[in-house]
CSV table of C-alpha atoms in Angstrom, one decimal:
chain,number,residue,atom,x,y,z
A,1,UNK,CA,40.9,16.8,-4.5
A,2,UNK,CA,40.8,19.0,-1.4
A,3,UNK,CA,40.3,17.3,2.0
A,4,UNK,CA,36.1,18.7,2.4
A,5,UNK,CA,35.1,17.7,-0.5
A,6,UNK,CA,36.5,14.0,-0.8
A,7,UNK,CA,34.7,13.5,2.8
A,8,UNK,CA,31.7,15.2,0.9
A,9,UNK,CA,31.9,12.6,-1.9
A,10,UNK,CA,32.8,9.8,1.0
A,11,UNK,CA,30.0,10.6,2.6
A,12,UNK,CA,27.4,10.4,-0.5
A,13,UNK,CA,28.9,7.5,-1.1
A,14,UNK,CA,28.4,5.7,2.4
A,15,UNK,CA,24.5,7.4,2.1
A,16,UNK,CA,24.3,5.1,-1.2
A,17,UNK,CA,25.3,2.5,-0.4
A,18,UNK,CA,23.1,2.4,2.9
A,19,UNK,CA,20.3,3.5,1.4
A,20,UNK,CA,20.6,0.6,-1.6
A,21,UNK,CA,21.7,-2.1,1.1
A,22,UNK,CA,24.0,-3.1,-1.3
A,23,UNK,CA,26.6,-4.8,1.4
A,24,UNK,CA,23.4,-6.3,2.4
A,25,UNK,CA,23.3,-10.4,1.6
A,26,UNK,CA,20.4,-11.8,-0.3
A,27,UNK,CA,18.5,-13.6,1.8
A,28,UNK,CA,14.3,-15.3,1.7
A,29,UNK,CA,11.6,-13.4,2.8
A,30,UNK,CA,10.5,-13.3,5.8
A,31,UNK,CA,7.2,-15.3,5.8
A,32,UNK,CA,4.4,-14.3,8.6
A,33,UNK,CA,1.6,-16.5,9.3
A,34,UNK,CA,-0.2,-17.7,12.4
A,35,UNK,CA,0.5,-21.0,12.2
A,36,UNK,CA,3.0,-21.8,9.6
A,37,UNK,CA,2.8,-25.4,10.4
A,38,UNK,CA,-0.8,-25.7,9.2
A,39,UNK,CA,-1.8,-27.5,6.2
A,40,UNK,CA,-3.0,-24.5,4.7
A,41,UNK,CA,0.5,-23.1,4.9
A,42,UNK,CA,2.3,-25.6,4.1
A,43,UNK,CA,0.6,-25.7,0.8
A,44,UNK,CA,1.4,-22.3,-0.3
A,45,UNK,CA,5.1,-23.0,0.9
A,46,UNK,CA,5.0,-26.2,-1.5
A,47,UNK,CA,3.2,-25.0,-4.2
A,48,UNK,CA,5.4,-20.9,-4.3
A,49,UNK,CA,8.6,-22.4,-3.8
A,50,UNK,CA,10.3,-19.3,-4.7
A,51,UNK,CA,8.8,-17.4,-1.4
A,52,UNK,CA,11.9,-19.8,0.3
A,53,UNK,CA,14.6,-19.2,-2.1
A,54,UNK,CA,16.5,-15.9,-1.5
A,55,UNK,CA,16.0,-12.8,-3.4
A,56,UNK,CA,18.0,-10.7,-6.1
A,57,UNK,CA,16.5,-8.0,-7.1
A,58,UNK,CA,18.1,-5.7,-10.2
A,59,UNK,CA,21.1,-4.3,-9.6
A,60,UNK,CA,19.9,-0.7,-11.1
A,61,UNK,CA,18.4,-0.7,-7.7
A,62,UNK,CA,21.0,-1.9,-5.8
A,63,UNK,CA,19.1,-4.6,-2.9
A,64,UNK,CA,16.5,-1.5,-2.1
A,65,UNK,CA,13.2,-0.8,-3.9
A,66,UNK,CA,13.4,2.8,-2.6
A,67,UNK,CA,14.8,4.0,-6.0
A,68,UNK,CA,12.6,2.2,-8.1
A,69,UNK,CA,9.5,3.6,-6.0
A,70,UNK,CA,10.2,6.7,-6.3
A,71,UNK,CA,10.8,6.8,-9.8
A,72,UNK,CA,7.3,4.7,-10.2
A,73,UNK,CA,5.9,7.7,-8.0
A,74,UNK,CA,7.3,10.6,-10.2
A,75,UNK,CA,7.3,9.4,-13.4
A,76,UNK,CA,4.5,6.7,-13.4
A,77,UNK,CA,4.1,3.8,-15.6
A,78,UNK,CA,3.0,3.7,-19.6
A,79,UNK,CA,0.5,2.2,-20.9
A,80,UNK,CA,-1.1,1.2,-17.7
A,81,UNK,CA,-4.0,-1.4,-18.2
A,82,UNK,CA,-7.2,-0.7,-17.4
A,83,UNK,CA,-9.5,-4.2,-16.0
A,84,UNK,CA,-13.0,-4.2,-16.9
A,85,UNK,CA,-13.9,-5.9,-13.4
A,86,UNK,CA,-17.7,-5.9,-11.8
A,87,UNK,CA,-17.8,-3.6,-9.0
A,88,UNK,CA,-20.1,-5.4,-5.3
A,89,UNK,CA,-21.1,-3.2,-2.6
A,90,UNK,CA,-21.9,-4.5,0.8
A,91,UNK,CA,-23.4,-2.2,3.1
A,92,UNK,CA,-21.8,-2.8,6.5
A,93,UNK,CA,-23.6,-2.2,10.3
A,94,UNK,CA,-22.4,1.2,10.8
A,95,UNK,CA,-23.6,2.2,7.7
A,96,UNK,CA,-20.7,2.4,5.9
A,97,UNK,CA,-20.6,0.8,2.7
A,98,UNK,CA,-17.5,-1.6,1.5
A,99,UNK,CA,-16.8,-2.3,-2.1
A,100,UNK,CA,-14.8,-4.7,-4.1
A,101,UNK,CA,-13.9,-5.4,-7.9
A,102,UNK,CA,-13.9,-8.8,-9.1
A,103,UNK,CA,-12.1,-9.2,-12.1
A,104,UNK,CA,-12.6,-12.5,-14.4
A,105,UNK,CA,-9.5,-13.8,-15.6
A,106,UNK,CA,-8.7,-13.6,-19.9
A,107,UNK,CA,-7.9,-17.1,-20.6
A,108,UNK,CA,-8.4,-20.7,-18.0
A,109,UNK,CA,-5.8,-21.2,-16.0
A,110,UNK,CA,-2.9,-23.8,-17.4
A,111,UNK,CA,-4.1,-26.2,-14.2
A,112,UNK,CA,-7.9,-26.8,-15.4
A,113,UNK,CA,-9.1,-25.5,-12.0
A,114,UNK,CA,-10.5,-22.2,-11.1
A,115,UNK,CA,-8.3,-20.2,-8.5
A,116,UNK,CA,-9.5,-16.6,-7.1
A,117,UNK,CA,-6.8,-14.0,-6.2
A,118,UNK,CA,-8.0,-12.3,-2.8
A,119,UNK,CA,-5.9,-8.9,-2.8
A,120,UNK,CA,-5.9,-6.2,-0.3
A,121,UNK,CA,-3.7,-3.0,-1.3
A,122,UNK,CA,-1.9,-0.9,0.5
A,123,UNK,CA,-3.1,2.1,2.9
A,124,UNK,CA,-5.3,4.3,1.0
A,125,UNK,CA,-5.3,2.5,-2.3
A,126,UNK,CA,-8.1,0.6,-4.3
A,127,UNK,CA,-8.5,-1.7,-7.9
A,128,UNK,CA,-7.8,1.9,-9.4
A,129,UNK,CA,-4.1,2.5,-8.3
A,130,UNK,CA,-1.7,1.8,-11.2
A,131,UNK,CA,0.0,-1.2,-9.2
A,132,UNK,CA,-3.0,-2.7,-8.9
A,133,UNK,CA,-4.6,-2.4,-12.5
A,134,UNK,CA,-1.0,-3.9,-13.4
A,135,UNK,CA,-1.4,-6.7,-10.6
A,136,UNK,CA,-5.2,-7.9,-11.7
A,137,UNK,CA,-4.1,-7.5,-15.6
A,138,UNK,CA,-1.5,-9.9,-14.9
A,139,UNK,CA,-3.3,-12.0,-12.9
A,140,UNK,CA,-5.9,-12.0,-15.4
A,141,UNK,CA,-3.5,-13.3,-18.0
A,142,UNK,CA,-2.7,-16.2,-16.2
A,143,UNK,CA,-6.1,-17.4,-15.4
A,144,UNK,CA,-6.9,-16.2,-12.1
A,145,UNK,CA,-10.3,-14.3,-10.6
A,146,UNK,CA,-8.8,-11.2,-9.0
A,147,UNK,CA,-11.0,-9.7,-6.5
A,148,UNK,CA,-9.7,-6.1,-5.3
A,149,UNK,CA,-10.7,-4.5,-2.1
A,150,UNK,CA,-11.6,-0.9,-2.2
A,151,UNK,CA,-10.3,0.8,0.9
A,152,UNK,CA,-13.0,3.1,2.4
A,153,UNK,CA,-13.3,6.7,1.3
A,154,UNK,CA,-10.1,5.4,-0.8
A,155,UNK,CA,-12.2,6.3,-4.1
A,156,UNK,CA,-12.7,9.4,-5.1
A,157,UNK,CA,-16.2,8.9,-7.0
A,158,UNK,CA,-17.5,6.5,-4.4
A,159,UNK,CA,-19.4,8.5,-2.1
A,160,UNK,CA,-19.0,7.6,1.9
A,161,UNK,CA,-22.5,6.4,3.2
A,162,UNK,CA,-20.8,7.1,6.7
A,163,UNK,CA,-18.8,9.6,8.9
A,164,UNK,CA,-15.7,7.6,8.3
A,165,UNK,CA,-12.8,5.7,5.9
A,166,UNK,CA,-10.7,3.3,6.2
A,167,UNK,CA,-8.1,2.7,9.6
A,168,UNK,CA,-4.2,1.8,9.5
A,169,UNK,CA,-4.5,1.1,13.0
A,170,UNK,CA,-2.3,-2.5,12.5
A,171,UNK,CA,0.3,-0.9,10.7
A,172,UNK,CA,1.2,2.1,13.0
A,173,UNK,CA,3.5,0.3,14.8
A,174,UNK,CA,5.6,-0.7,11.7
A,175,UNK,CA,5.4,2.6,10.1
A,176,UNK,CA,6.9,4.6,13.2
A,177,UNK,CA,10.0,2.2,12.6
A,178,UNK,CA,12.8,4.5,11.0
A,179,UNK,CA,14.1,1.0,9.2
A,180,UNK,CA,14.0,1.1,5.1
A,181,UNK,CA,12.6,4.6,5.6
A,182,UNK,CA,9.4,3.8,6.9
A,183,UNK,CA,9.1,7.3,8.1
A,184,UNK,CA,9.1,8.5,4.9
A,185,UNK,CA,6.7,6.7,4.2
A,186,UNK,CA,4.6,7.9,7.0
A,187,UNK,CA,4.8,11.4,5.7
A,188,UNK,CA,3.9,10.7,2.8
A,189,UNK,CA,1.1,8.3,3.9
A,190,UNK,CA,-0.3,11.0,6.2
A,191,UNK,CA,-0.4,13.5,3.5
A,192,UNK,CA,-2.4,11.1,1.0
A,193,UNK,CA,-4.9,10.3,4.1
A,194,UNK,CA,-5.5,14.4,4.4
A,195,UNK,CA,-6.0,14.0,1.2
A,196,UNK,CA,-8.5,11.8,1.4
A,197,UNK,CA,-10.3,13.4,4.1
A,198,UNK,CA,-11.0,17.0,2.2
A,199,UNK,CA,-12.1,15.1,-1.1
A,200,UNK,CA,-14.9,13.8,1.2
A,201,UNK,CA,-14.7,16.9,3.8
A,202,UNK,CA,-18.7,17.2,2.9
A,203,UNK,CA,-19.4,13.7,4.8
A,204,UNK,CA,-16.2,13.6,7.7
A,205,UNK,CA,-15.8,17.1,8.6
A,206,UNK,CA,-19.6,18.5,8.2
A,207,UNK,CA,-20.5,20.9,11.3
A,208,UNK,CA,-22.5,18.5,13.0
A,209,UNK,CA,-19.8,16.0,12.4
A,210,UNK,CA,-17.3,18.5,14.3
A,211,UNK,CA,-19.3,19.2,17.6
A,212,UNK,CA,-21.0,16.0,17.8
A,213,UNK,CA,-17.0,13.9,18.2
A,214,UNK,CA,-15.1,17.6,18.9
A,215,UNK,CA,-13.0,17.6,15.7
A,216,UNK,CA,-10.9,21.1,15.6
A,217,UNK,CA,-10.5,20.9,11.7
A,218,UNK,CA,-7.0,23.1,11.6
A,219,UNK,CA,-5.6,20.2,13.7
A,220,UNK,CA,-6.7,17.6,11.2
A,221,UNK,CA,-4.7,19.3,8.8
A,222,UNK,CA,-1.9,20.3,10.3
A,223,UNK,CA,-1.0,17.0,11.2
A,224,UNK,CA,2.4,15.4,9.8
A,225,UNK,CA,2.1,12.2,10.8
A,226,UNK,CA,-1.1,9.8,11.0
A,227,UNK,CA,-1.0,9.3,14.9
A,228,UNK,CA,-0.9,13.2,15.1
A,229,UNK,CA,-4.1,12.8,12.8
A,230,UNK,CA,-5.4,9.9,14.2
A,231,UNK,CA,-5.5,11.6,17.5
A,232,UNK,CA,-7.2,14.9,16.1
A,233,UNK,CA,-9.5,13.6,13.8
A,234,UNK,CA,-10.9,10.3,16.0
């Protein structure tokens, strides 16, 4: 094996195993709350015991999900479930209007007791994202309510009732991190969000929408990342 290309394959092989954090130990995830010493806390600590042990994920993946999301991404998932949940609409004070699935679970739950699952997806996603039919089909199974957050403007066939969708504002300074790829991520995100904003181009980007806040609509979409967008389009 010539000298370039065993520092070729060295080098592959030091970007694999970075990128699967396989020299990385298994440890617990990291838990954020306000007050982790409240009583409230304490009882989802006690009652998820598992959220203290430490983590081992497959080792197809190595200790990354990166692998495993992208191939989710590409290749998607069969047989994804489709909920039959009750869509609720509340019209907020801006005008904008805010909906949420609720999803009644398939069989009572093994306690006796009724427990509602409160979930909030990801940037730009809603009860109709794959993950998400999978997550509240589950959830179902086991007894729970599962009430899904729509993310504004996240739906294609829900109309916008405002000049605006939903913000990331909390999560910009995470997602400029370059740890575990996040700016990846961010490309990706920002693309989706563009995305967004032409499906519903009719109610964000209408001419009186433009000179009213000054919105140079090339600039929108030639962003590539979402404070480059967030600055152009707010």
């Amino acid at each position: 094996m010539s000298p370039l290309l065993a520092a070729v394959f060295a080098l592959l092989l030091y970007l694999l195993v970075r990128l699967l954090h396989i020299t990385t130990p298994a440890s617990a995830p990291l838990i954020y709350a306000k007050d982790r010493s409240s009583q409230f806390v304490q009882s989802v600590l006690t009652l998820c015991p598992i959220l203290q042990q430490p983590y081992f994920p497959p080792l197809l993946w190595g200790k990354s999900g990166h692998v495993q999301t992208v191939l989710y991404a590409k290749m998607g998932r069969v047989n994804v479930p489709v909920p039959n949940g009750i869509r609720h609409s509340i019209l907020l004070v801006d005008g904008a209007t805010l909906t949420f699935d609720l999803h009644k679970p398939k069989v009572p739950h093994k306690s006796g007791e009724s427990y509602c699952l409160l979930i909030c997806p990801g940037i730009g996603n809603n009860s109709e994202s794959h993950y998400m039919r999978t997550l509240v089909d589950y959830a179902q199974k086991n007894g729970y309510i599962a009430v899904v957050l729509n993310h504004i403007g996240s739906h294609k066939t829900i109309p916008l009732t405002a000049a605006r969708i939903f913000t990331y504002e909390r999560a910009k300074p995470l997602l400029l991190s370059w740890y575990n790829l996040r700016r990846a991520y961010l490309y990706v995100m920002t693309r989706n969000q563009k995305n967004l904003i032409r499906i519903h181009k009719k109610q964000l980007l209408s001419d009186e929408i433009k000179c009213k806040c000054d919105i140079d609509e090339k600039k929108v979409f030639s962003s590539i990342t979402l404070e480059q967008l967030d600055e152009a389009f707010t």
